[in-house]
CSV table of C-alpha atoms in Angstrom, one decimal:
chain,number,residue,atom,x,y,z
A,912,UNK,CA,0.0,0.0,0.0
A,913,UNK,CA,2.9,2.4,0.8
A,914,UNK,CA,4.2,1.9,-2.7
A,915,UNK,CA,1.0,3.5,-4.1
A,916,UNK,CA,1.0,6.4,-1.6
A,917,UNK,CA,3.5,8.6,-3.4
A,918,UNK,CA,1.9,8.3,-6.9
A,919,UNK,CA,-1.5,9.0,-5.4
A,920,UNK,CA,-0.1,12.1,-3.6
A,921,UNK,CA,1.5,13.4,-6.8
A,922,UNK,CA,-1.6,12.9,-9.0
A,923,UNK,CA,-3.9,14.3,-6.3
A,924,UNK,CA,-1.8,17.4,-6.2
A,925,UNK,CA,-1.8,17.9,-9.9
A,926,UNK,CA,-5.6,17.4,-10.1
A,927,UNK,CA,-6.3,19.8,-7.3
A,928,UNK,CA,-4.0,22.4,-8.8
A,929,UNK,CA,-5.6,22.2,-12.2
A,930,UNK,CA,-9.2,22.2,-10.7
A,931,UNK,CA,-8.4,25.2,-8.5
A,932,UNK,CA,-6.9,27.1,-11.4
A,933,UNK,CA,-9.9,26.4,-13.6
A,934,UNK,CA,-12.2,27.6,-10.9
A,935,UNK,CA,-10.3,30.9,-10.9
A,936,UNK,CA,-11.2,31.4,-14.5
A,937,UNK,CA,-14.8,32.4,-13.7
A,938,UNK,CA,-14.0,36.2,-13.5
A,939,UNK,CA,-12.1,36.3,-16.8
A,940,UNK,CA,-14.3,37.6,-19.6
A,941,UNK,CA,-11.9,39.2,-22.1
A,942,UNK,CA,-8.4,38.8,-23.4
A,943,UNK,CA,-7.3,41.7,-21.2
A,944,UNK,CA,-8.7,39.9,-18.1
A,945,UNK,CA,-6.6,36.9,-18.9
A,946,UNK,CA,-3.3,38.9,-18.9
A,947,UNK,CA,-4.1,41.7,-16.5
A,948,UNK,CA,-6.4,40.1,-13.8
A,949,UNK,CA,-8.5,43.2,-13.3
A,950,UNK,CA,-5.6,44.8,-11.4
A,951,UNK,CA,-7.1,43.6,-8.1
A,952,UNK,CA,-4.7,40.9,-6.8
A,953,UNK,CA,-3.4,41.2,-3.2
A,954,UNK,CA,0.2,42.1,-2.6
A,955,UNK,CA,1.1,39.0,-0.7
A,956,UNK,CA,-0.1,36.7,-3.5
A,957,UNK,CA,1.8,38.8,-6.1
A,958,UNK,CA,4.9,38.5,-3.9
A,959,UNK,CA,4.8,34.7,-3.8
A,960,UNK,CA,4.0,34.6,-7.5
A,961,UNK,CA,7.1,36.6,-8.3
A,962,UNK,CA,9.2,34.2,-6.2
A,963,UNK,CA,7.6,31.2,-7.8
A,964,UNK,CA,8.2,32.7,-11.3
A,965,UNK,CA,11.9,33.3,-10.7
A,966,UNK,CA,12.6,29.9,-9.2
A,967,UNK,CA,12.3,26.5,-10.9
A,968,UNK,CA,13.2,22.9,-10.6
A,969,UNK,CA,16.8,23.9,-11.2
A,970,UNK,CA,16.7,26.2,-8.2
A,971,UNK,CA,15.2,23.5,-5.9
A,972,UNK,CA,17.7,20.8,-6.8
A,973,UNK,CA,20.8,22.9,-7.6
A,974,UNK,CA,21.1,25.1,-4.5
A,975,UNK,CA,21.5,22.2,-2.0
A,976,UNK,CA,24.3,20.8,-4.2
A,977,UNK,CA,26.0,24.2,-4.4
A,978,UNK,CA,25.7,24.5,-0.6
A,979,UNK,CA,27.2,21.1,-0.1
A,980,UNK,CA,30.4,22.3,-1.6
A,981,UNK,CA,30.4,26.0,-0.9
A,982,UNK,CA,28.0,26.7,2.0
A,983,UNK,CA,25.5,29.6,2.1
A,984,UNK,CA,27.1,31.6,-0.7
A,985,UNK,CA,23.9,31.6,-2.8
A,986,UNK,CA,22.2,33.5,0.1
A,987,UNK,CA,24.6,36.4,-0.4
A,988,UNK,CA,22.9,37.2,-3.7
A,989,UNK,CA,19.8,38.2,-1.7
A,990,UNK,CA,21.5,41.4,-0.6
A,991,UNK,CA,21.9,42.6,-4.2
A,992,UNK,CA,18.4,41.4,-5.1
A,993,UNK,CA,16.9,43.5,-2.2
A,994,UNK,CA,18.7,46.6,-3.3
A,995,UNK,CA,17.8,46.1,-7.0
A,996,UNK,CA,14.1,45.4,-6.3
A,997,UNK,CA,13.9,48.4,-4.0
A,998,UNK,CA,15.1,50.5,-6.9
A,999,UNK,CA,12.5,48.9,-9.2
A,1000,UNK,CA,9.8,49.7,-6.6
A,1001,UNK,CA,10.8,53.3,-6.2
A,1002,UNK,CA,11.8,54.3,-9.8
A,1003,UNK,CA,10.3,51.9,-12.3
A,1004,UNK,CA,7.0,50.8,-11.0
A,1005,UNK,CA,5.6,54.3,-10.7
A,1006,UNK,CA,6.2,54.7,-14.4
A,1007,UNK,CA,4.3,51.5,-15.2
A,1008,UNK,CA,1.4,52.2,-12.8
A,1009,UNK,CA,0.9,55.8,-13.8
A,1010,UNK,CA,-1.2,55.2,-16.9
A,1011,UNK,CA,-3.2,52.5,-18.6
A,1012,UNK,CA,-0.1,50.4,-19.6
A,1013,UNK,CA,-0.5,46.7,-20.5
A,1014,UNK,CA,3.2,45.7,-20.5
A,1015,UNK,CA,6.6,46.9,-19.5
A,1016,UNK,CA,7.4,47.8,-23.1
A,1017,UNK,CA,4.4,50.2,-23.4
A,1018,UNK,CA,6.6,52.6,-21.5
A,1019,UNK,CA,9.3,52.4,-24.1
A,1020,UNK,CA,6.6,52.9,-26.8
A,1021,UNK,CA,5.5,56.1,-25.0
A,1022,UNK,CA,9.0,57.4,-24.4
A,1023,UNK,CA,10.7,56.5,-27.7
A,1024,UNK,CA,8.1,55.2,-30.2
A,1025,UNK,CA,6.3,52.1,-31.4
A,1026,UNK,CA,9.4,50.6,-33.2
A,1027,UNK,CA,11.4,50.6,-29.9
A,1028,UNK,CA,8.4,49.0,-28.1
A,1029,UNK,CA,8.2,46.2,-30.7
A,1030,UNK,CA,12.0,45.7,-30.7
A,1031,UNK,CA,12.0,45.2,-26.9
A,1032,UNK,CA,9.0,43.0,-27.0
A,1033,UNK,CA,10.5,40.7,-29.8
A,1034,UNK,CA,13.7,40.5,-27.8
A,1035,UNK,CA,11.8,39.5,-24.7
A,1036,UNK,CA,9.8,36.9,-26.5
A,1037,UNK,CA,12.9,35.3,-28.2
A,1038,UNK,CA,15.0,35.3,-25.1
A,1039,UNK,CA,12.2,34.0,-23.0
A,1040,UNK,CA,11.4,31.3,-25.5
A,1041,UNK,CA,15.1,30.1,-25.5
A,1042,UNK,CA,15.6,30.5,-21.8
A,1043,UNK,CA,12.4,28.8,-20.8
A,1044,UNK,CA,12.9,26.1,-23.3
A,1045,UNK,CA,16.3,25.3,-21.7
A,1046,UNK,CA,14.7,25.5,-18.3
A,1047,UNK,CA,11.9,23.2,-19.3
A,1048,UNK,CA,14.3,20.6,-20.8
A,1049,UNK,CA,16.6,20.7,-17.8
A,1050,UNK,CA,13.8,20.2,-15.4
A,1051,UNK,CA,12.4,17.2,-17.3
A,1052,UNK,CA,15.2,14.8,-16.6
A,1053,UNK,CA,15.2,15.1,-12.8
A,1054,UNK,CA,11.4,15.0,-12.7
A,1055,UNK,CA,11.5,11.8,-14.8
A,1056,UNK,CA,14.0,10.2,-12.3
A,1057,UNK,CA,11.9,11.3,-9.3
A,1058,UNK,CA,8.7,10.0,-10.8
A,1059,UNK,CA,10.3,6.7,-11.8
A,1060,UNK,CA,11.6,6.2,-8.2
A,1061,UNK,CA,8.1,6.9,-6.9
A,1062,UNK,CA,6.4,4.3,-9.1
A,1063,UNK,CA,5.5,6.5,-12.1
A,1064,UNK,CA,8.0,5.6,-14.9
A,1065,UNK,CA,7.5,7.9,-17.8
A,1066,UNK,CA,9.6,8.9,-20.8
A,1067,UNK,CA,11.2,12.4,-20.9
A,1068,UNK,CA,9.0,13.3,-23.9
A,1069,UNK,CA,5.9,12.3,-22.1
A,1070,UNK,CA,6.8,14.3,-19.0
A,1071,UNK,CA,7.8,17.3,-21.1
A,1072,UNK,CA,4.6,17.4,-23.2
A,1073,UNK,CA,2.5,16.5,-20.2
A,1074,UNK,CA,3.8,19.2,-17.9
A,1075,UNK,CA,3.6,21.8,-20.7
A,1076,UNK,CA,0.1,20.8,-21.8
A,1077,UNK,CA,-1.3,20.7,-18.3
A,1078,UNK,CA,0.2,24.1,-17.5
A,1079,UNK,CA,-1.0,25.6,-20.8
A,1080,UNK,CA,-4.6,24.4,-20.1
A,1081,UNK,CA,-5.0,26.2,-16.7
A,1082,UNK,CA,-3.0,29.2,-18.0
A,1083,UNK,CA,-5.1,29.6,-21.1
A,1084,UNK,CA,-8.4,29.2,-19.3
A,1085,UNK,CA,-7.7,30.9,-16.0
A,1086,UNK,CA,-5.3,33.6,-17.2
A,1087,UNK,CA,-3.1,35.7,-14.9
A,1088,UNK,CA,-5.4,35.3,-11.9
A,1089,UNK,CA,-5.1,31.5,-12.1
A,1090,UNK,CA,-1.4,31.7,-12.6
A,1091,UNK,CA,-0.8,33.9,-9.6
A,1092,UNK,CA,-2.9,31.7,-7.3
A,1093,UNK,CA,-1.4,28.5,-8.6
A,1094,UNK,CA,2.0,30.0,-8.2
A,1095,UNK,CA,1.1,30.8,-4.6
A,1096,UNK,CA,0.1,27.2,-3.9
A,1097,UNK,CA,3.1,25.8,-5.7
A,1098,UNK,CA,5.6,28.0,-3.9
A,1099,UNK,CA,4.0,27.1,-0.5
A,1100,UNK,CA,4.4,23.4,-1.3
A,1101,UNK,CA,8.1,23.4,-2.2
A,1102,UNK,CA,9.0,25.9,0.5
A,1103,UNK,CA,7.2,23.7,3.0
A,1104,UNK,CA,9.1,20.7,1.6
A,1105,UNK,CA,12.4,22.4,2.0
A,1106,UNK,CA,11.6,23.4,5.6
A,1107,UNK,CA,10.5,19.8,6.5
A,1108,UNK,CA,13.6,18.4,4.8
A,1109,UNK,CA,15.9,20.7,6.8
A,1110,UNK,CA,14.1,19.8,10.0
A,1111,UNK,CA,14.4,16.0,9.4
A,1112,UNK,CA,18.1,16.4,8.5
A,1113,UNK,CA,18.8,18.4,11.6
A,1114,UNK,CA,17.0,15.8,13.8
A,1115,UNK,CA,19.2,13.1,12.3
A,1116,UNK,CA,22.5,14.7,13.2
A,1117,UNK,CA,24.4,14.0,16.4
A,1118,UNK,CA,26.0,16.8,18.5
A,1119,UNK,CA,29.4,16.4,16.8
A,1120,UNK,CA,27.9,16.8,13.3
A,1121,UNK,CA,25.8,19.8,14.4
A,1122,UNK,CA,28.9,21.4,15.9
A,1123,UNK,CA,30.8,20.9,12.6
A,1124,UNK,CA,28.4,23.2,10.8
A,1125,UNK,CA,29.2,26.1,13.1
A,1126,UNK,CA,33.0,25.6,12.9
A,1127,UNK,CA,33.3,24.8,9.2
A,1128,UNK,CA,32.6,28.3,7.9
A,1129,UNK,CA,29.8,27.0,5.7
A,1130,UNK,CA,27.4,29.5,7.0
A,1131,UNK,CA,29.3,32.4,5.4
A,1132,UNK,CA,27.1,34.1,2.8
A,1133,UNK,CA,29.9,35.5,0.6
A,1134,UNK,CA,32.9,34.0,-1.0
A,1135,UNK,CA,35.4,36.6,0.5
A,1136,UNK,CA,38.3,35.0,-1.3
A,1137,UNK,CA,36.6,34.5,-4.7
A,1138,UNK,CA,37.6,36.3,-7.8
A,1139,UNK,CA,35.4,39.4,-8.3
A,1140,UNK,CA,35.1,39.1,-12.1
A,1141,UNK,CA,34.5,35.3,-12.3
A,1142,UNK,CA,32.7,34.3,-9.1
A,1143,UNK,CA,29.0,35.3,-8.6
A,1144,UNK,CA,29.6,34.9,-4.8
A,1145,UNK,CA,32.3,37.5,-4.2
A,1146,UNK,CA,30.8,40.3,-2.1
A,1147,UNK,CA,31.0,43.1,-4.7
A,1148,UNK,CA,29.7,40.8,-7.4
A,1149,UNK,CA,26.8,39.6,-5.4
A,1150,UNK,CA,25.8,43.1,-4.2
A,1151,UNK,CA,26.5,45.4,-7.1
A,1152,UNK,CA,26.0,42.9,-9.9
A,1153,UNK,CA,23.1,41.3,-8.2
A,1154,UNK,CA,21.4,44.6,-7.7
A,1155,UNK,CA,21.5,45.5,-11.4
A,1156,UNK,CA,20.6,42.0,-12.4
A,1157,UNK,CA,17.5,42.3,-10.2
A,1158,UNK,CA,16.6,45.7,-11.7
A,1159,UNK,CA,16.8,44.1,-15.2
A,1160,UNK,CA,14.9,40.9,-14.4
A,1161,UNK,CA,12.3,42.5,-12.2
A,1162,UNK,CA,12.0,46.0,-13.7
A,1163,UNK,CA,12.6,45.5,-17.4
A,1164,UNK,CA,11.3,42.0,-18.0
A,1165,UNK,CA,7.6,41.6,-18.7
A,1166,UNK,CA,7.7,38.2,-16.9
A,1167,UNK,CA,7.9,40.0,-13.5
A,1168,UNK,CA,6.5,43.4,-14.3
A,1169,UNK,CA,3.2,41.8,-15.4
A,1170,UNK,CA,2.7,40.5,-11.9
A,1171,UNK,CA,3.4,43.8,-10.2
A,1172,UNK,CA,1.0,45.6,-12.6
A,1173,UNK,CA,-1.8,43.3,-11.5
A,1174,UNK,CA,-1.7,44.8,-8.0
A,1175,UNK,CA,-4.6,46.9,-6.6
A,1176,UNK,CA,-2.4,50.0,-6.2
A,1177,UNK,CA,1.2,51.3,-6.7
A,1178,UNK,CA,1.8,50.8,-3.0
A,1179,UNK,CA,0.8,47.2,-3.1
A,1180,UNK,CA,3.0,46.6,-6.2
A,1181,UNK,CA,5.9,48.1,-4.4
A,1182,UNK,CA,5.4,46.1,-1.3
A,1183,UNK,CA,5.1,42.9,-3.3
A,1184,UNK,CA,8.3,43.7,-5.2
A,1185,UNK,CA,10.5,44.4,-2.1
A,1186,UNK,CA,9.0,41.6,-0.1
A,1187,UNK,CA,9.8,39.1,-2.9
A,1188,UNK,CA,13.5,39.7,-2.4
A,1189,UNK,CA,13.2,38.8,1.3
A,1190,UNK,CA,11.1,35.7,0.6
A,1191,UNK,CA,13.4,34.4,-2.2
A,1192,UNK,CA,16.4,34.9,0.1
A,1193,UNK,CA,14.7,32.9,2.8
A,1194,UNK,CA,14.0,30.2,0.3
A,1195,UNK,CA,17.7,30.2,-0.8
A,1196,UNK,CA,18.6,29.9,2.9
A,1197,UNK,CA,16.3,26.9,3.4
A,1198,UNK,CA,17.7,25.1,0.4
A,1199,UNK,CA,21.2,26.0,1.3
A,1200,UNK,CA,20.6,24.7,4.8
A,1201,UNK,CA,19.5,21.4,3.4
A,1202,UNK,CA,22.8,21.2,1.5
A,1203,UNK,CA,24.9,22.1,4.5
A,1204,UNK,CA,23.1,19.6,6.7
A,1205,UNK,CA,23.7,16.9,4.1
A,1206,UNK,CA,27.4,17.8,4.1
A,1207,UNK,CA,27.4,17.4,7.9
A,1208,UNK,CA,25.6,14.1,7.8
A,1209,UNK,CA,28.1,12.7,5.2
A,1210,UNK,CA,31.1,14.0,7.1
A,1211,UNK,CA,32.1,16.2,4.2
A,1212,UNK,CA,32.7,13.3,1.8
A,1213,UNK,CA,33.4,14.3,-1.8
A,1214,UNK,CA,30.3,13.9,-4.0
A,1215,UNK,CA,32.2,11.8,-6.5
A,1216,UNK,CA,33.1,9.3,-3.7
A,1217,UNK,CA,29.3,9.0,-3.0
A,1218,UNK,CA,28.6,8.1,-6.6
A,1219,UNK,CA,27.3,11.4,-7.8
A,1220,UNK,CA,28.2,12.7,-11.2
A,1221,UNK,CA,26.8,16.1,-10.5
A,1222,UNK,CA,25.9,18.2,-7.4
A,1223,UNK,CA,22.4,18.4,-8.8
A,1224,UNK,CA,21.9,14.7,-8.0
A,1225,UNK,CA,22.3,15.1,-4.3
A,1226,UNK,CA,19.0,16.5,-3.2
A,1227,UNK,CA,16.8,14.3,-5.5
A,1228,UNK,CA,18.5,11.2,-4.1
A,1229,UNK,CA,17.7,12.4,-0.5
A,1230,UNK,CA,14.1,12.9,-1.5
A,1231,UNK,CA,13.6,9.4,-2.9
A,1232,UNK,CA,15.8,7.5,-0.5
A,1233,UNK,CA,15.5,9.2,2.9
A,1234,UNK,CA,12.0,10.7,3.1
A,1235,UNK,CA,9.1,8.6,4.2
A,1236,UNK,CA,6.3,7.6,1.7
A,1237,UNK,CA,3.8,10.4,1.3
A,1238,UNK,CA,6.2,13.1,2.3
A,1239,UNK,CA,8.5,12.0,-0.5
A,1240,UNK,CA,5.6,12.2,-3.0
A,1241,UNK,CA,4.8,15.6,-1.7
A,1242,UNK,CA,8.4,16.8,-2.3
A,1243,UNK,CA,8.3,15.3,-5.8
A,1244,UNK,CA,5.1,17.2,-6.5
A,1245,UNK,CA,6.9,20.3,-5.2
A,1246,UNK,CA,9.7,19.8,-7.7
A,1247,UNK,CA,7.2,19.5,-10.5
A,1248,UNK,CA,5.4,22.6,-9.2
A,1249,UNK,CA,8.6,24.6,-9.4
A,1250,UNK,CA,8.7,23.8,-13.1
A,1251,UNK,CA,5.0,24.5,-13.7
A,1252,UNK,CA,5.1,27.7,-11.8
A,1253,UNK,CA,7.8,29.3,-13.9
A,1254,UNK,CA,6.3,27.8,-17.1
A,1255,UNK,CA,2.8,29.2,-16.5
A,1256,UNK,CA,4.2,32.7,-15.7
A,1257,UNK,CA,6.3,32.6,-18.9
A,1258,UNK,CA,3.3,31.5,-21.0
A,1259,UNK,CA,1.0,34.2,-19.6
A,1260,UNK,CA,3.7,37.0,-19.9
A,1261,UNK,CA,4.5,36.0,-23.5
A,1262,UNK,CA,0.8,36.0,-24.4
A,1263,UNK,CA,0.3,39.5,-22.8
A,1264,UNK,CA,3.3,40.9,-24.6
A,1265,UNK,CA,2.2,39.4,-28.0
A,1266,UNK,CA,-1.3,40.8,-27.7
A,1267,UNK,CA,-0.3,44.3,-26.4
A,1268,UNK,CA,3.0,45.0,-28.0
A,1269,UNK,CA,2.9,43.2,-31.3
A,1270,UNK,CA,-0.8,42.8,-32.2
A,1271,UNK,CA,-2.1,45.8,-30.3
A,1272,UNK,CA,-5.3,43.8,-29.4
A,1273,UNK,CA,-5.2,43.6,-25.6
A,1274,UNK,CA,-9.0,43.8,-25.3
A,1275,UNK,CA,-9.9,41.1,-27.7
A,1276,UNK,CA,-11.9,38.0,-26.8
A,1277,UNK,CA,-10.5,35.2,-24.7
A,1278,UNK,CA,-10.3,33.0,-27.7
A,1279,UNK,CA,-7.4,35.0,-29.2
A,1280,UNK,CA,-5.6,35.1,-25.9
A,1281,UNK,CA,-6.0,31.3,-25.5
A,1282,UNK,CA,-4.8,30.7,-29.1
A,1283,UNK,CA,-1.7,32.7,-28.5
A,1284,UNK,CA,-1.0,30.8,-25.2
A,1285,UNK,CA,-1.4,27.5,-27.1
A,1286,UNK,CA,1.0,28.7,-29.8
A,1287,UNK,CA,3.7,29.6,-27.2
A,1288,UNK,CA,3.2,26.3,-25.4
A,1289,UNK,CA,4.0,24.4,-28.6
A,1290,UNK,CA,6.9,26.7,-29.3
A,1291,UNK,CA,8.4,26.1,-25.8
A,1292,UNK,CA,8.1,22.3,-26.3
A,1293,UNK,CA,10.0,22.7,-29.6
A,1294,UNK,CA,12.7,24.9,-28.0
A,1295,UNK,CA,13.1,22.3,-25.2
A,1296,UNK,CA,13.5,19.5,-27.7
A,1297,UNK,CA,16.0,21.5,-29.7
A,1298,UNK,CA,18.2,21.9,-26.6
A,1299,UNK,CA,18.0,18.1,-26.0
A,1300,UNK,CA,20.9,17.5,-28.4
A,1301,UNK,CA,23.1,20.2,-26.9
A,1302,UNK,CA,26.2,19.5,-24.8
A,1303,UNK,CA,26.0,22.8,-23.0
A,1304,UNK,CA,25.2,23.1,-19.3
A,1305,UNK,CA,21.5,24.0,-19.1
A,1306,UNK,CA,21.9,26.3,-16.1
A,1307,UNK,CA,24.9,28.2,-17.5
A,1308,UNK,CA,23.2,28.4,-21.0
A,1309,UNK,CA,20.0,29.7,-19.5
A,1310,UNK,CA,21.9,32.5,-17.6
A,1311,UNK,CA,23.9,33.4,-20.7
A,1312,UNK,CA,20.7,33.8,-22.8
A,1313,UNK,CA,19.4,36.3,-20.3
A,1314,UNK,CA,22.8,38.0,-20.3
A,1315,UNK,CA,22.4,38.8,-24.0
A,1316,UNK,CA,19.4,41.0,-23.5
A,1317,UNK,CA,18.9,42.0,-19.9
A,1318,UNK,CA,21.6,44.8,-20.1
A,1319,UNK,CA,20.1,46.1,-23.3
A,1320,UNK,CA,16.5,46.1,-21.9
A,1321,UNK,CA,17.5,47.8,-18.6
A,1322,UNK,CA,19.8,50.2,-20.5
A,1323,UNK,CA,17.0,51.3,-22.8
A,1324,UNK,CA,14.7,52.1,-19.8
A,1325,UNK,CA,17.5,54.0,-18.0
A,1326,UNK,CA,18.5,55.8,-21.2
A,1327,UNK,CA,14.9,57.1,-21.5
A,1328,UNK,CA,14.9,58.2,-17.8
A,1329,UNK,CA,18.4,59.7,-17.6
A,1330,UNK,CA,19.3,61.1,-21.0
A,1331,UNK,CA,17.1,64.0,-21.9
A,1332,UNK,CA,16.3,64.2,-25.5
A,1333,UNK,CA,17.2,60.6,-26.3
A,1334,UNK,CA,15.3,59.7,-29.5
A,1335,UNK,CA,14.1,56.4,-30.9
A,1336,UNK,CA,16.9,55.9,-33.4
A,1337,UNK,CA,19.6,56.4,-30.8
A,1338,UNK,CA,17.8,54.0,-28.4
A,1339,UNK,CA,17.4,51.3,-31.0
A,1340,UNK,CA,21.0,51.6,-32.2
A,1341,UNK,CA,22.2,51.4,-28.6
A,1342,UNK,CA,19.9,48.4,-27.9
A,1343,UNK,CA,21.1,46.4,-30.9
A,1344,UNK,CA,24.8,47.3,-30.4
A,1345,UNK,CA,24.5,46.1,-26.8
A,1346,UNK,CA,23.2,42.7,-27.8
A,1347,UNK,CA,26.1,42.3,-30.4
A,1348,UNK,CA,28.7,43.4,-27.8
A,1349,UNK,CA,27.3,41.1,-25.2
A,1350,UNK,CA,27.4,38.2,-27.6
A,1351,UNK,CA,31.1,38.9,-28.1
A,1352,UNK,CA,31.8,39.2,-24.3
A,1353,UNK,CA,29.9,36.0,-23.5
A,1354,UNK,CA,31.4,34.1,-26.3
A,1355,UNK,CA,35.0,35.2,-26.2
A,1356,UNK,CA,36.0,37.1,-23.1
A,1357,UNK,CA,37.6,34.8,-20.5
A,1358,UNK,CA,39.4,36.6,-17.6
A,1359,UNK,CA,41.9,34.1,-16.3
A,1360,UNK,CA,40.5,31.5,-18.6
A,1361,UNK,CA,37.1,31.6,-16.9
A,1362,UNK,CA,33.7,33.0,-17.9
A,1363,UNK,CA,32.6,36.4,-16.5
A,1364,UNK,CA,30.3,35.9,-13.5
A,1365,UNK,CA,26.6,36.2,-14.6
A,1366,UNK,CA,25.7,39.1,-12.3
A,1367,UNK,CA,28.3,41.3,-14.2
A,1368,UNK,CA,26.6,40.8,-17.6
A,1369,UNK,CA,23.8,43.3,-16.9
A,1370,UNK,CA,26.1,46.1,-15.7
A,1371,UNK,CA,28.3,45.6,-18.7
A,1372,UNK,CA,25.3,45.7,-21.0
A,1373,UNK,CA,23.9,48.9,-19.4
A,1374,UNK,CA,27.3,50.6,-19.8
A,1375,UNK,CA,27.4,49.7,-23.5
A,1376,UNK,CA,23.9,51.1,-24.0
A,1377,UNK,CA,24.9,54.4,-22.5
A,1378,UNK,CA,28.3,54.5,-24.3
A,1379,UNK,CA,26.4,54.2,-27.6
A,1380,UNK,CA,23.1,55.9,-26.8
A,1381,UNK,CA,24.4,59.1,-25.1
A,1382,UNK,CA,26.8,60.1,-27.9
A,1383,UNK,CA,24.2,59.4,-30.6
A,1384,UNK,CA,21.8,61.6,-28.7
A,1385,UNK,CA,24.3,64.4,-28.5
A,1386,UNK,CA,25.0,64.1,-32.3
A,1387,UNK,CA,21.3,64.2,-33.0
A,1388,UNK,CA,20.9,67.4,-31.0
A,1389,UNK,CA,23.7,69.0,-32.9
A,1390,UNK,CA,22.2,67.9,-36.2
A,1391,UNK,CA,18.9,69.5,-35.2
A,1392,UNK,CA,20.6,72.7,-34.0
């Protein structure tokens, strides 16, 4: 009987999640309702939805493995995230909430012109398609392994199509309202799972093992001896680079801005944005604690000596081998939820940007919005399958994809805010130049033979945007004079 418990728990969760999301669709009557949710969602739900959107299966399974080898260094990124999201709340959200804007790129359309708006939107859609496709493929393999260990052996293609189809159904029918509430439930599940896992691991340690945690230095949140340019955990990198990365990901990316714009007021949107940095840091801490506790339990043994080919295998093996039936199934459902949460948010944001920025038909019927959602679901499956034959690291590749465009997107917003008189041609030239330069930096620049740490990609991109956009604006002024 216990062998059936985990599959029953997993299937029951998926059925309940889908049913609840469909129930939320009752209030959605137009295409705008599906992507804007009447602008009446509570701040706390938006906060949890933001966190669920930025985390994924890779987050849940990778951070414990990182912490096993390096301690709490991932938590240090939270300091930069908090500073960046505070800046988003104070500077960027008032611009979005001031008028009847449907997307983050509506602001660029008002400030520069429709061509700049469409360029930013197309860039968002392409990078989101590639990044989410990589994310989806990378999540499929551990989900398959976890399901097989819990009595549900399915092929990667079945899991990939099944997760995407199920997510697309409740996203297309329920819209942003369903996405936010399902995100809230999904985040609660895997955060609860991380907390329970940490508690069970702590209980299983003896006094000597518990003491080793305090004396080992694994609770340090920064890599004080790490190289600034190549390690994301060096203090300057985590704080400065992390702050600008957060400004780009949460202030210039429709994926996050869409959630904030669904708040009841600017104040609620600001609260949700700042609180999300605190909540995601707590999640990082919980997952890191699981990794450090596993390190203490194993006496610091090398992962290779334990039969692991990758640090990402550590936490999934703990879930299937050490947790009791029922709880193990709940954790597997939590891992699946992490994938579905980020996927549903991507589908809804891509639908909203397509309708508003490209088609200019935000108030059309629900049928068009649902058709666009279905199109992007199929496209994401294709992108995930295309990455299946790649030899690149999925996590690194996903971060690099964002690195191509985040600096250009944030740079365009800041150019419009800071440089008076900046025109559409200058902004578009700077935007395109930044993407080209970032491609060169990501592909060929290797300080000390290593890649540049991902938090620095956004600051570099912003600098390129200003170095190109500001002089072009000055030349344009002289030409007009």
